[in-house]
PDB file of C-alpha atoms in Angstrom:
ATOM      1  CA  MET A   1      30.867   7.981  -6.926  1.00  0.00           C
ATOM      2  CA  LYS A   2      30.434   9.657 -10.304  1.00  0.00           C
ATOM      3  CA  PRO A   3      33.941   8.739 -11.601  1.00  0.00           C
ATOM      4  CA  THR A   4      33.294   5.101 -10.598  1.00  0.00           C
ATOM      5  CA  VAL A   5      30.081   5.002 -12.598  1.00  0.00           C
ATOM      6  CA  THR A   6      31.812   6.620 -15.577  1.00  0.00           C
ATOM      7  CA  LEU A   7      34.690   4.130 -15.370  1.00  0.00           C
ATOM      8  CA  GLY A   8      32.251   1.238 -15.197  1.00  0.00           C
ATOM      9  CA  LYS A   9      30.438   2.411 -18.321  1.00  0.00           C
ATOM     10  CA  ALA A  10      33.754   2.863 -20.127  1.00  0.00           C
ATOM     11  CA  VAL A  11      34.826  -0.678 -19.228  1.00  0.00           C
ATOM     12  CA  ALA A  12      31.459  -2.023 -20.397  1.00  0.00           C
ATOM     13  CA  ALA A  13      31.844  -0.165 -23.717  1.00  0.00           C
ATOM     14  CA  VAL A  14      35.344  -1.582 -24.233  1.00  0.00           C
ATOM     15  CA  ILE A  15      34.158  -5.111 -23.483  1.00  0.00           C
ATOM     16  CA  PHE A  16      31.275  -4.720 -25.947  1.00  0.00           C
ATOM     17  CA  ILE A  17      33.672  -3.504 -28.667  1.00  0.00           C
ATOM     18  CA  VAL A  18      35.991  -6.463 -28.027  1.00  0.00           C
ATOM     19  CA  LEU A  19      33.067  -8.890 -28.272  1.00  0.00           C
ATOM     20  CA  ALA A  20      31.922  -7.219 -31.484  1.00  0.00           C
ATOM     21  CA  LEU A  21      35.363  -7.888 -32.993  1.00  0.00           C
ATOM     22  CA  VAL A  22      35.309 -11.630 -32.238  1.00  0.00           C
ATOM     23  CA  PRO A  23      34.019 -12.636 -35.719  1.00  0.00           C
ATOM     24  CA  VAL A  24      36.653 -10.404 -37.319  1.00  0.00           C
ATOM     25  CA  PHE A  25      39.669 -11.870 -35.528  1.00  0.00           C
ATOM     26  CA  SER A  26      38.431 -15.341 -34.615  1.00  0.00           C
ATOM     27  CA  PRO A  27      40.607 -17.977 -36.323  1.00  0.00           C
ATOM     28  CA  GLU A  28      37.822 -20.570 -36.337  1.00  0.00           C
ATOM     29  CA  LEU A  29      34.046 -20.420 -36.718  1.00  0.00           C
ATOM     30  CA  PHE A  30      33.739 -22.676 -33.661  1.00  0.00           C
ATOM     31  CA  TYR A  31      34.579 -19.806 -31.308  1.00  0.00           C
ATOM     32  CA  VAL A  32      32.016 -17.487 -32.909  1.00  0.00           C
ATOM     33  CA  ASP A  33      29.410 -20.230 -32.565  1.00  0.00           C
ATOM     34  CA  PHE A  34      30.427 -20.823 -28.950  1.00  0.00           C
ATOM     35  CA  MET A  35      30.106 -17.134 -28.049  1.00  0.00           C
ATOM     36  CA  LEU A  36      26.737 -16.906 -29.803  1.00  0.00           C
ATOM     37  CA  LEU A  37      25.309 -19.689 -27.635  1.00  0.00           C
ATOM     38  CA  LEU A  38      26.923 -18.150 -24.552  1.00  0.00           C
ATOM     39  CA  TYR A  39      25.063 -14.883 -25.214  1.00  0.00           C
ATOM     40  CA  MET A  40      21.832 -16.824 -25.638  1.00  0.00           C
ATOM     41  CA  TYR A  41      22.115 -18.505 -22.246  1.00  0.00           C
ATOM     42  CA  ALA A  42      23.204 -15.230 -20.650  1.00  0.00           C
ATOM     43  CA  VAL A  43      20.063 -13.560 -22.034  1.00  0.00           C
ATOM     44  CA  ILE A  44      17.867 -16.295 -20.550  1.00  0.00           C
ATOM     45  CA  ALA A  45      19.710 -16.099 -17.212  1.00  0.00           C
ATOM     46  CA  ALA A  46      19.471 -12.298 -17.117  1.00  0.00           C
ATOM     47  CA  GLY A  47      15.774 -12.553 -17.948  1.00  0.00           C
ATOM     48  CA  TRP A  48      15.235 -14.977 -15.087  1.00  0.00           C
ATOM     49  CA  ASN A  49      17.226 -12.660 -12.811  1.00  0.00           C
ATOM     50  CA  ILE A  50      14.617  -9.913 -13.192  1.00  0.00           C
ATOM     51  CA  ILE A  51      11.837 -11.999 -11.661  1.00  0.00           C
ATOM     52  CA  GLY A  52      13.956 -14.381  -9.569  1.00  0.00           C
ATOM     53  CA  GLY A  53      16.891 -12.246  -8.432  1.00  0.00           C
ATOM     54  CA  TYR A  54      15.279  -8.832  -8.010  1.00  0.00           C
ATOM     55  CA  THR A  55      11.698  -9.800  -7.171  1.00  0.00           C
ATOM     56  CA  GLY A  56      12.375 -13.009  -5.268  1.00  0.00           C
ATOM     57  CA  TYR A  57       9.924 -15.146  -7.269  1.00  0.00           C
ATOM     58  CA  TYR A  58      11.820 -18.247  -8.342  1.00  0.00           C
ATOM     59  CA  CYS A  59      10.353 -18.980 -11.758  1.00  0.00           C
ATOM     60  CA  PHE A  60      10.927 -22.305 -13.524  1.00  0.00           C
ATOM     61  CA  GLY A  61       8.981 -21.292 -16.611  1.00  0.00           C
ATOM     62  CA  HIS A  62      11.634 -19.674 -18.775  1.00  0.00           C
ATOM     63  CA  THR A  63      11.798 -22.791 -20.909  1.00  0.00           C
ATOM     64  CA  ALA A  64       8.209 -21.972 -21.895  1.00  0.00           C
ATOM     65  CA  PHE A  65       9.115 -18.399 -22.881  1.00  0.00           C
ATOM     66  CA  PHE A  66      12.126 -19.578 -24.872  1.00  0.00           C
ATOM     67  CA  GLY A  67      10.101 -22.245 -26.651  1.00  0.00           C
ATOM     68  CA  LEU A  68       7.282 -19.850 -27.510  1.00  0.00           C
ATOM     69  CA  GLY A  69       9.774 -17.486 -29.110  1.00  0.00           C
ATOM     70  CA  ALA A  70      11.293 -20.343 -31.089  1.00  0.00           C
ATOM     71  CA  TYR A  71       7.941 -21.576 -32.383  1.00  0.00           C
ATOM     72  CA  THR A  72       6.820 -18.025 -33.205  1.00  0.00           C
ATOM     73  CA  THR A  73       9.764 -17.635 -35.564  1.00  0.00           C
ATOM     74  CA  ALA A  74       9.451 -21.153 -36.983  1.00  0.00           C
ATOM     75  CA  ILE A  75       5.715 -20.888 -37.698  1.00  0.00           C
ATOM     76  CA  LEU A  76       5.774 -17.370 -39.117  1.00  0.00           C
ATOM     77  CA  VAL A  77       8.774 -18.057 -41.343  1.00  0.00           C
ATOM     78  CA  THR A  78       7.591 -21.425 -42.703  1.00  0.00           C
ATOM     79  CA  LYS A  79       3.809 -20.886 -42.837  1.00  0.00           C
ATOM     80  CA  LEU A  80       3.547 -17.178 -43.705  1.00  0.00           C
ATOM     81  CA  GLY A  81       6.940 -16.350 -45.152  1.00  0.00           C
ATOM     82  CA  VAL A  82       7.573 -13.542 -42.659  1.00  0.00           C
ATOM     83  CA  SER A  83      11.146 -12.273 -42.462  1.00  0.00           C
ATOM     84  CA  PRO A  84      12.981 -13.741 -39.437  1.00  0.00           C
ATOM     85  CA  PHE A  85      14.295 -10.285 -38.593  1.00  0.00           C
ATOM     86  CA  ILE A  86      10.672  -9.340 -37.875  1.00  0.00           C
ATOM     87  CA  THR A  87       9.812 -12.554 -36.059  1.00  0.00           C
ATOM     88  CA  PHE A  88      12.623 -12.228 -33.504  1.00  0.00           C
ATOM     89  CA  PRO A  89      11.002  -9.357 -31.559  1.00  0.00           C
ATOM     90  CA  LEU A  90       7.570 -10.883 -32.209  1.00  0.00           C
ATOM     91  CA  GLY A  91       8.765 -14.000 -30.385  1.00  0.00           C
ATOM     92  CA  GLY A  92       9.535 -11.842 -27.376  1.00  0.00           C
ATOM     93  CA  LEU A  93       6.116 -10.188 -27.564  1.00  0.00           C
ATOM     94  CA  VAL A  94       4.355 -13.566 -27.762  1.00  0.00           C
ATOM     95  CA  ALA A  95       6.298 -14.765 -24.713  1.00  0.00           C
ATOM     96  CA  ALA A  96       5.444 -11.550 -22.850  1.00  0.00           C
ATOM     97  CA  ALA A  97       1.767 -11.898 -23.831  1.00  0.00           C
ATOM     98  CA  PHE A  98       1.775 -15.452 -22.485  1.00  0.00           C
ATOM     99  CA  ALA A  99       3.395 -14.201 -19.266  1.00  0.00           C
ATOM    100  CA  PHE A 100       0.672 -11.565 -19.015  1.00  0.00           C
ATOM    101  CA  VAL A 101      -2.071 -14.205 -19.332  1.00  0.00           C
ATOM    102  CA  ILE A 102      -0.601 -16.576 -16.776  1.00  0.00           C
ATOM    103  CA  GLY A 103       0.764 -13.820 -14.549  1.00  0.00           C
ATOM    104  CA  TYR A 104      -2.393 -13.049 -12.626  1.00  0.00           C
ATOM    105  CA  PRO A 105      -3.035 -16.572 -11.300  1.00  0.00           C
ATOM    106  CA  THR A 106       0.617 -17.589 -10.836  1.00  0.00           C
ATOM    107  CA  LEU A 107       1.965 -14.398  -9.260  1.00  0.00           C
ATOM    108  CA  ARG A 108      -0.586 -14.770  -6.477  1.00  0.00           C
ATOM    109  CA  LEU A 109       1.358 -17.873  -5.432  1.00  0.00           C
ATOM    110  CA  LYS A 110       4.587 -17.736  -3.476  1.00  0.00           C
ATOM    111  CA  GLY A 111       7.611 -19.871  -2.766  1.00  0.00           C
ATOM    112  CA  ALA A 112       7.454 -23.510  -3.830  1.00  0.00           C
ATOM    113  CA  TYR A 113       3.884 -23.131  -5.085  1.00  0.00           C
ATOM    114  CA  PHE A 114       4.935 -20.487  -7.616  1.00  0.00           C
ATOM    115  CA  ALA A 115       7.955 -22.575  -8.651  1.00  0.00           C
ATOM    116  CA  ILE A 116       5.855 -25.706  -9.242  1.00  0.00           C
ATOM    117  CA  ALA A 117       3.173 -23.766 -11.135  1.00  0.00           C
ATOM    118  CA  THR A 118       5.707 -22.222 -13.515  1.00  0.00           C
ATOM    119  CA  LEU A 119       7.580 -25.520 -13.909  1.00  0.00           C
ATOM    120  CA  SER A 120       4.415 -27.134 -15.249  1.00  0.00           C
ATOM    121  CA  LEU A 121       4.181 -24.532 -18.040  1.00  0.00           C
ATOM    122  CA  SER A 122       7.000 -26.006 -20.114  1.00  0.00           C
ATOM    123  CA  PHE A 123       5.519 -29.506 -19.859  1.00  0.00           C
ATOM    124  CA  ALA A 124       2.049 -28.237 -20.791  1.00  0.00           C
ATOM    125  CA  LEU A 125       3.344 -26.334 -23.816  1.00  0.00           C
ATOM    126  CA  GLN A 126       5.483 -29.276 -24.909  1.00  0.00           C
ATOM    127  CA  ILE A 127       2.430 -31.549 -24.894  1.00  0.00           C
ATOM    128  CA  LEU A 128       0.420 -28.873 -26.717  1.00  0.00           C
ATOM    129  CA  ALA A 129       3.114 -28.527 -29.389  1.00  0.00           C
ATOM    130  CA  LEU A 130       3.241 -32.302 -29.829  1.00  0.00           C
ATOM    131  CA  ASN A 131      -0.505 -32.435 -30.468  1.00  0.00           C
ATOM    132  CA  LEU A 132      -0.988 -29.364 -32.666  1.00  0.00           C
ATOM    133  CA  THR A 133       0.544 -31.155 -35.625  1.00  0.00           C
ATOM    134  CA  PRO A 134      -0.938 -28.968 -38.418  1.00  0.00           C
ATOM    135  CA  ILE A 135       0.645 -25.884 -36.851  1.00  0.00           C
ATOM    136  CA  THR A 136       3.715 -27.071 -34.964  1.00  0.00           C
ATOM    137  CA  GLY A 137       4.583 -30.210 -36.928  1.00  0.00           C
ATOM    138  CA  GLY A 138       3.991 -32.347 -33.841  1.00  0.00           C
ATOM    139  CA  GLY A 139       6.780 -34.735 -32.953  1.00  0.00           C
ATOM    140  CA  GLU A 140       8.449 -34.186 -36.318  1.00  0.00           C
ATOM    141  CA  GLY A 141       9.064 -30.532 -35.493  1.00  0.00           C
ATOM    142  CA  ILE A 142       9.581 -27.743 -38.010  1.00  0.00           C
ATOM    143  CA  SER A 143      12.417 -27.392 -40.501  1.00  0.00           C
ATOM    144  CA  LEU A 144      13.116 -23.782 -41.398  1.00  0.00           C
ATOM    145  CA  PRO A 145      14.439 -22.748 -44.811  1.00  0.00           C
ATOM    146  CA  LEU A 146      18.194 -22.365 -44.938  1.00  0.00           C
ATOM    147  CA  PRO A 147      19.442 -18.757 -44.881  1.00  0.00           C
ATOM    148  CA  PRO A 148      20.489 -17.405 -48.298  1.00  0.00           C
ATOM    149  CA  TRP A 149      24.112 -16.906 -47.198  1.00  0.00           C
ATOM    150  CA  ASP A 150      27.032 -19.238 -46.674  1.00  0.00           C
ATOM    151  CA  ILE A 151      27.496 -20.747 -43.212  1.00  0.00           C
ATOM    152  CA  GLU A 152      30.186 -18.292 -42.107  1.00  0.00           C
ATOM    153  CA  THR A 153      28.138 -15.233 -43.080  1.00  0.00           C
ATOM    154  CA  THR A 154      25.007 -16.696 -41.488  1.00  0.00           C
ATOM    155  CA  ILE A 155      26.714 -17.427 -38.163  1.00  0.00           C
ATOM    156  CA  THR A 156      28.289 -13.960 -38.162  1.00  0.00           C
ATOM    157  CA  ILE A 157      24.953 -12.201 -38.782  1.00  0.00           C
ATOM    158  CA  ILE A 158      23.191 -14.213 -36.065  1.00  0.00           C
ATOM    159  CA  TYR A 159      26.168 -13.581 -33.770  1.00  0.00           C
ATOM    160  CA  TYR A 160      25.705  -9.809 -34.003  1.00  0.00           C
ATOM    161  CA  ILE A 161      21.942 -10.092 -33.544  1.00  0.00           C
ATOM    162  CA  MET A 162      22.349 -12.215 -30.408  1.00  0.00           C
ATOM    163  CA  LEU A 163      25.077  -9.895 -29.108  1.00  0.00           C
ATOM    164  CA  SER A 164      22.723  -6.931 -29.573  1.00  0.00           C
ATOM    165  CA  VAL A 165      19.943  -8.708 -27.669  1.00  0.00           C
ATOM    166  CA  PHE A 166      22.436  -9.606 -24.937  1.00  0.00           C
ATOM    167  CA  ALA A 167      23.538  -5.955 -24.650  1.00  0.00           C
ATOM    168  CA  ALA A 168      19.912  -4.778 -24.604  1.00  0.00           C
ATOM    169  CA  THR A 169      19.046  -7.262 -21.844  1.00  0.00           C
ATOM    170  CA  ILE A 170      21.956  -6.185 -19.658  1.00  0.00           C
ATOM    171  CA  ALA A 171      21.257  -2.483 -20.289  1.00  0.00           C
ATOM    172  CA  THR A 172      17.601  -3.000 -19.349  1.00  0.00           C
ATOM    173  CA  THR A 173      18.620  -4.754 -16.144  1.00  0.00           C
ATOM    174  CA  TYR A 174      21.125  -1.997 -15.351  1.00  0.00           C
ATOM    175  CA  PHE A 175      18.594   0.826 -15.707  1.00  0.00           C
ATOM    176  CA  LEU A 176      15.850  -1.211 -14.039  1.00  0.00           C
ATOM    177  CA  GLU A 177      18.020  -1.732 -10.966  1.00  0.00           C
ATOM    178  CA  ARG A 178      18.558   2.029 -10.650  1.00  0.00           C
ATOM    179  CA  SER A 179      14.927   2.979 -11.218  1.00  0.00           C
ATOM    180  CA  ARG A 180      12.023   3.245  -8.821  1.00  0.00           C
ATOM    181  CA  VAL A 181      10.635   0.051 -10.269  1.00  0.00           C
ATOM    182  CA  GLY A 182      13.858  -1.745  -9.396  1.00  0.00           C
ATOM    183  CA  LEU A 183      13.745  -0.395  -5.862  1.00  0.00           C
ATOM    184  CA  ALA A 184      10.141  -1.557  -5.552  1.00  0.00           C
ATOM    185  CA  LEU A 185      11.094  -5.040  -6.770  1.00  0.00           C
ATOM    186  CA  LYS A 186      13.836  -5.285  -4.149  1.00  0.00           C
ATOM    187  CA  CYS A 187      11.334  -4.262  -1.480  1.00  0.00           C
ATOM    188  CA  ILE A 188       8.981  -7.014  -2.655  1.00  0.00           C
ATOM    189  CA  ARG A 189      11.841  -9.499  -2.506  1.00  0.00           C
ATOM    190  CA  ASP A 190      12.798  -8.490   1.040  1.00  0.00           C
ATOM    191  CA  ASN A 191       9.290  -8.230   2.476  1.00  0.00           C
ATOM    192  CA  GLU A 192       6.239  -8.107   0.244  1.00  0.00           C
ATOM    193  CA  LEU A 193       3.785  -7.332   3.054  1.00  0.00           C
ATOM    194  CA  ALA A 194       5.913  -4.410   4.205  1.00  0.00           C
ATOM    195  CA  ALA A 195       6.133  -3.169   0.617  1.00  0.00           C
ATOM    196  CA  GLU A 196       2.338  -3.198   0.335  1.00  0.00           C
ATOM    197  CA  SER A 197       1.976  -1.395   3.648  1.00  0.00           C
ATOM    198  CA  VAL A 198       4.040   1.567   2.428  1.00  0.00           C
ATOM    199  CA  GLY A 199       1.979   1.945  -0.739  1.00  0.00           C
ATOM    200  CA  ILE A 200       4.008   0.024  -3.332  1.00  0.00           C
ATOM    201  CA  PRO A 201       1.656  -1.440  -5.994  1.00  0.00           C
ATOM    202  CA  THR A 202       3.152  -4.909  -5.661  1.00  0.00           C
ATOM    203  CA  THR A 203       0.858  -6.578  -8.184  1.00  0.00           C
ATOM    204  CA  MET A 204       1.729  -4.129 -10.943  1.00  0.00           C
ATOM    205  CA  MET A 205       5.454  -4.248 -10.119  1.00  0.00           C
ATOM    206  CA  LYS A 206       5.476  -8.053 -10.261  1.00  0.00           C
ATOM    207  CA  PHE A 207       3.670  -7.946 -13.597  1.00  0.00           C
ATOM    208  CA  ILE A 208       6.269  -5.559 -15.032  1.00  0.00           C
ATOM    209  CA  ALA A 209       9.093  -7.801 -13.841  1.00  0.00           C
ATOM    210  CA  PHE A 210       7.385 -10.919 -15.177  1.00  0.00           C
ATOM    211  CA  LEU A 211       6.778  -9.423 -18.625  1.00  0.00           C
ATOM    212  CA  LEU A 212      10.375  -8.187 -18.961  1.00  0.00           C
ATOM    213  CA  SER A 213      11.616 -11.516 -17.670  1.00  0.00           C
ATOM    214  CA  ALA A 214       9.681 -13.335 -20.411  1.00  0.00           C
ATOM    215  CA  PHE A 215      10.374 -10.954 -23.302  1.00  0.00           C
ATOM    216  CA  PHE A 216      14.130 -11.365 -23.682  1.00  0.00           C
ATOM    217  CA  PRO A 217      14.188 -15.212 -23.497  1.00  0.00           C
ATOM    218  CA  GLY A 218      11.403 -15.170 -26.101  1.00  0.00           C
ATOM    219  CA  VAL A 219      13.560 -13.091 -28.440  1.00  0.00           C
ATOM    220  CA  ALA A 220      16.509 -15.432 -27.825  1.00  0.00           C
ATOM    221  CA  GLY A 221      14.296 -18.424 -28.631  1.00  0.00           C
ATOM    222  CA  GLY A 222      13.228 -16.844 -31.908  1.00  0.00           C
ATOM    223  CA  ILE A 223      16.850 -16.261 -32.904  1.00  0.00           C
ATOM    224  CA  PHE A 224      17.784 -19.804 -31.904  1.00  0.00           C
ATOM    225  CA  ALA A 225      15.111 -21.284 -34.194  1.00  0.00           C
ATOM    226  CA  TYR A 226      16.553 -19.478 -37.205  1.00  0.00           C
ATOM    227  CA  TYR A 227      20.083 -20.382 -36.132  1.00  0.00           C
ATOM    228  CA  ALA A 228      19.299 -24.087 -35.682  1.00  0.00           C
ATOM    229  CA  THR A 229      17.027 -24.273 -38.802  1.00  0.00           C
ATOM    230  CA  TYR A 230      15.110 -27.067 -37.049  1.00  0.00           C
ATOM    231  CA  ILE A 231      13.184 -27.231 -33.789  1.00  0.00           C
ATOM    232  CA  ASP A 232      10.955 -29.761 -32.057  1.00  0.00           C
ATOM    233  CA  PRO A 233       9.065 -29.725 -28.719  1.00  0.00           C
ATOM    234  CA  PRO A 234      11.577 -31.758 -26.646  1.00  0.00           C
ATOM    235  CA  THR A 235      14.398 -29.418 -27.706  1.00  0.00           C
ATOM    236  CA  VAL A 236      12.943 -25.952 -27.159  1.00  0.00           C
ATOM    237  CA  PHE A 237      10.667 -26.904 -24.245  1.00  0.00           C
ATOM    238  CA  ASN A 238      13.412 -28.790 -22.418  1.00  0.00           C
ATOM    239  CA  PRO A 239      13.161 -28.032 -18.649  1.00  0.00           C
ATOM    240  CA  SER A 240      16.960 -27.976 -18.419  1.00  0.00           C
ATOM    241  CA  ILE A 241      16.890 -24.535 -20.088  1.00  0.00           C
ATOM    242  CA  SER A 242      15.187 -23.102 -16.999  1.00  0.00           C
ATOM    243  CA  MET A 243      17.559 -24.984 -14.717  1.00  0.00           C
ATOM    244  CA  PHE A 244      20.585 -23.578 -16.511  1.00  0.00           C
ATOM    245  CA  ALA A 245      19.177 -20.039 -16.278  1.00  0.00           C
ATOM    246  CA  ILE A 246      18.642 -20.367 -12.528  1.00  0.00           C
ATOM    247  CA  VAL A 247      22.014 -21.983 -11.771  1.00  0.00           C
ATOM    248  CA  PHE A 248      23.917 -19.541 -14.018  1.00  0.00           C
ATOM    249  CA  SER A 249      22.285 -16.542 -12.347  1.00  0.00           C
ATOM    250  CA  MET A 250      22.663 -17.814  -8.780  1.00  0.00           C
ATOM    251  CA  PHE A 251      26.262 -18.907  -9.306  1.00  0.00           C
ATOM    252  CA  GLY A 252      27.202 -15.470 -10.585  1.00  0.00           C
ATOM    253  CA  GLY A 253      25.012 -13.623  -8.115  1.00  0.00           C
ATOM    254  CA  ALA A 254      21.234 -13.290  -8.414  1.00  0.00           C
ATOM    255  CA  GLY A 255      19.887  -9.788  -7.923  1.00  0.00           C
ATOM    256  CA  SER A 256      22.855  -8.125  -9.607  1.00  0.00           C
ATOM    257  CA  VAL A 257      23.528  -6.925 -13.150  1.00  0.00           C
ATOM    258  CA  THR A 258      26.820  -8.741 -13.640  1.00  0.00           C
ATOM    259  CA  GLY A 259      25.880 -11.950 -11.818  1.00  0.00           C
ATOM    260  CA  PRO A 260      24.137 -13.706 -14.743  1.00  0.00           C
ATOM    261  CA  ILE A 261      26.974 -12.667 -17.074  1.00  0.00           C
ATOM    262  CA  ILE A 262      29.700 -14.070 -14.816  1.00  0.00           C
ATOM    263  CA  GLY A 263      27.733 -17.222 -14.053  1.00  0.00           C
ATOM    264  CA  SER A 264      26.925 -17.879 -17.708  1.00  0.00           C
ATOM    265  CA  ALA A 265      30.495 -17.270 -18.852  1.00  0.00           C
ATOM    266  CA  ILE A 266      31.954 -19.716 -16.329  1.00  0.00           C
ATOM    267  CA  LEU A 267      29.334 -22.453 -16.223  1.00  0.00           C
ATOM    268  CA  PHE A 268      28.523 -22.522 -19.932  1.00  0.00           C
ATOM    269  CA  THR A 269      32.222 -23.007 -20.614  1.00  0.00           C
ATOM    270  CA  VAL A 270      32.346 -25.783 -18.004  1.00  0.00           C
ATOM    271  CA  SER A 271      29.302 -27.477 -19.541  1.00  0.00           C
ATOM    272  CA  GLN A 272      30.785 -27.423 -23.036  1.00  0.00           C
ATOM    273  CA  VAL A 273      34.112 -28.794 -21.839  1.00  0.00           C
ATOM    274  CA  ALA A 274      32.292 -31.537 -19.912  1.00  0.00           C
ATOM    275  CA  ARG A 275      30.134 -32.389 -22.916  1.00  0.00           C
ATOM    276  CA  TYR A 276      32.982 -32.718 -25.403  1.00  0.00           C
ATOM    277  CA  THR A 277      35.667 -34.239 -23.198  1.00  0.00           C
ATOM    278  CA  ILE A 278      33.721 -36.640 -20.964  1.00  0.00           C
ATOM    279  CA  VAL A 279      31.626 -39.015 -23.048  1.00  0.00           C
ATOM    280  CA  VAL A 280      28.979 -39.758 -20.417  1.00  0.00           C
ATOM    281  CA  PRO A 281      25.343 -38.958 -21.315  1.00  0.00           C
ATOM    282  CA  GLY A 282      23.933 -36.304 -19.012  1.00  0.00           C
ATOM    283  CA  PHE A 283      27.251 -35.656 -17.289  1.00  0.00           C
ATOM    284  CA  ASP A 284      26.843 -31.880 -17.695  1.00  0.00           C
ATOM    285  CA  LEU A 285      23.482 -32.084 -15.894  1.00  0.00           C
ATOM    286  CA  MET A 286      25.100 -33.984 -13.036  1.00  0.00           C
ATOM    287  CA  VAL A 287      27.761 -31.270 -12.792  1.00  0.00           C
ATOM    288  CA  PHE A 288      25.098 -28.585 -12.587  1.00  0.00           C
ATOM    289  CA  SER A 289      23.213 -30.482  -9.894  1.00  0.00           C
ATOM    290  CA  VAL A 290      26.365 -30.578  -7.770  1.00  0.00           C
ATOM    291  CA  ILE A 291      27.020 -26.876  -8.428  1.00  0.00           C
ATOM    292  CA  ALA A 292      23.431 -25.978  -7.471  1.00  0.00           C
ATOM    293  CA  ILE A 293      23.783 -27.790  -4.138  1.00  0.00           C
ATOM    294  CA  ALA A 294      27.179 -26.155  -3.501  1.00  0.00           C
ATOM    295  CA  ILE A 295      25.739 -22.682  -4.193  1.00  0.00           C
ATOM    296  CA  ILE A 296      22.905 -23.182  -1.727  1.00  0.00           C
ATOM    297  CA  LEU A 297      25.236 -24.487   0.988  1.00  0.00           C
ATOM    298  CA  PHE A 298      28.358 -22.390   0.616  1.00  0.00           C
ATOM    299  CA  MET A 299      27.745 -19.419  -1.681  1.00  0.00           C
ATOM    300  CA  PRO A 300      24.076 -18.322  -1.546  1.00  0.00           C
ATOM    301  CA  LYS A 301      24.911 -14.814  -2.818  1.00  0.00           C
ATOM    302  CA  GLY A 302      27.062 -16.040  -5.679  1.00  0.00           C
ATOM    303  CA  ILE A 303      30.401 -14.802  -6.921  1.00  0.00           C
ATOM    304  CA  VAL A 304      29.292 -11.168  -6.944  1.00  0.00           C
ATOM    305  CA  GLY A 305      28.186 -11.462  -3.314  1.00  0.00           C
ATOM    306  CA  VAL A 306      31.560 -12.919  -2.297  1.00  0.00           C
ATOM    307  CA  LEU A 307      33.461 -10.174  -4.135  1.00  0.00           C
ATOM    308  CA  ARG A 308      31.327  -7.486  -2.520  1.00  0.00           C
ATOM    309  CA  GLU A 309      31.440  -8.769   1.055  1.00  0.00           C
ATOM    310  CA  ARG A 310      34.842 -10.416   1.330  1.00  0.00           C
ATOM    311  CA  TYR A 311      36.977  -8.362  -1.039  1.00  0.00           C
ATOM    312  CA  ARG A 312      35.008  -5.063  -1.090  1.00  0.00           C
ATOM    313  CA  ILE A 313      34.871  -5.124  -4.899  1.00  0.00           C
ATOM    314  CA  ARG A 314      31.882  -3.109  -6.024  1.00  0.00           C
ATOM    315  CA  LEU A 315      30.164  -4.725  -8.974  1.00  0.00           C
ATOM    316  CA  PRO A 316      26.726  -3.673 -10.274  1.00  0.00           C
TER     317      PRO A 316
END
C-alpha cells in the first residue's frame, strides 16, 4: 500500500511540473489561455465535489460563490486600489463568509429542497448586483484597470496563480478525504441519521464542507475578474457555472479526488470544440444536458467509478 501511495504522489508531482512548463514551451498563447480556464473550472468542480460528492448535498449555488469572489476583486481594485494579489484570497473569504451566513438555514434542508434553495442564491445575488449601481456598476458592470504588463506576461502570471489555486484545491481534497472529517462527510452522505446516532457532529461537519466548498470557487472568481478586466452580473452570476461544476464532477466521478479533474479536462475540451466549430448558440449547453442525462442513466459513479469497479484501477 505504501509504495502505491508514494508512486501516486510522484506521478502527481510530475504532472504538476509538466503543467508548470506549459507557458515555457507553448507555441501559442491560446493554449496557455485554454489551460488557465480549464484550471478555473476544475477548481469550481472540485469545490462543488466537497459538498456534493463527499457530503451528498447537491448544491447549485457555486455560481454565487464564484460571482462574489469576482465582485470582491473588482470592487476592491477599482474603488479602493487594493492589489489584486491581496483580493484573490479575500474573494474566497467573502464567499466562505456568505456560505457561513446561509449555511444554517440551507443545510437543514435535504435533497431537492436544498438544491432549489441554493439555486436561488445566484439569481438573488444577480438581481442585487444589478440594483446596487453605486457599488457594483449595475447592468454596466465594472471595468478593471489593465495590468501593467504586456498580454503575454499577464496571461502567464495569471496562469501560474490559477495553477497554484488548482493544486491547493486538489491537495485540500486529497487530505480531507483521508482525514476524520472526510470520513465523517462520507458517513453523512451514506446515512445522516446513522452518522448522528454514532456521535458524529453532522451540523459542524456540513458547515466545514460548505465553507471549503465555497472558498476555492470564490478565489477562482476573484482571479477571473482580474483576468477578464471586465465583469457584469449576467456573466459571473450565470447559473451555467454551477451546472458545469456539477456535470464535470459527476462525469469524472463525484466523491473522488481525481473525478473533477478528469471530468473537467474532458468536458471543458468538448465544450470549447463545440463552441468554436459548431456555430449554434447554446449548443454547448445542449451537449451538457445530454451528458448529464447519460451520466444519471448509464454511469452514475462517473469515469472513476467505472475504472475502479470494472477495470480494478485504483484512483484516489
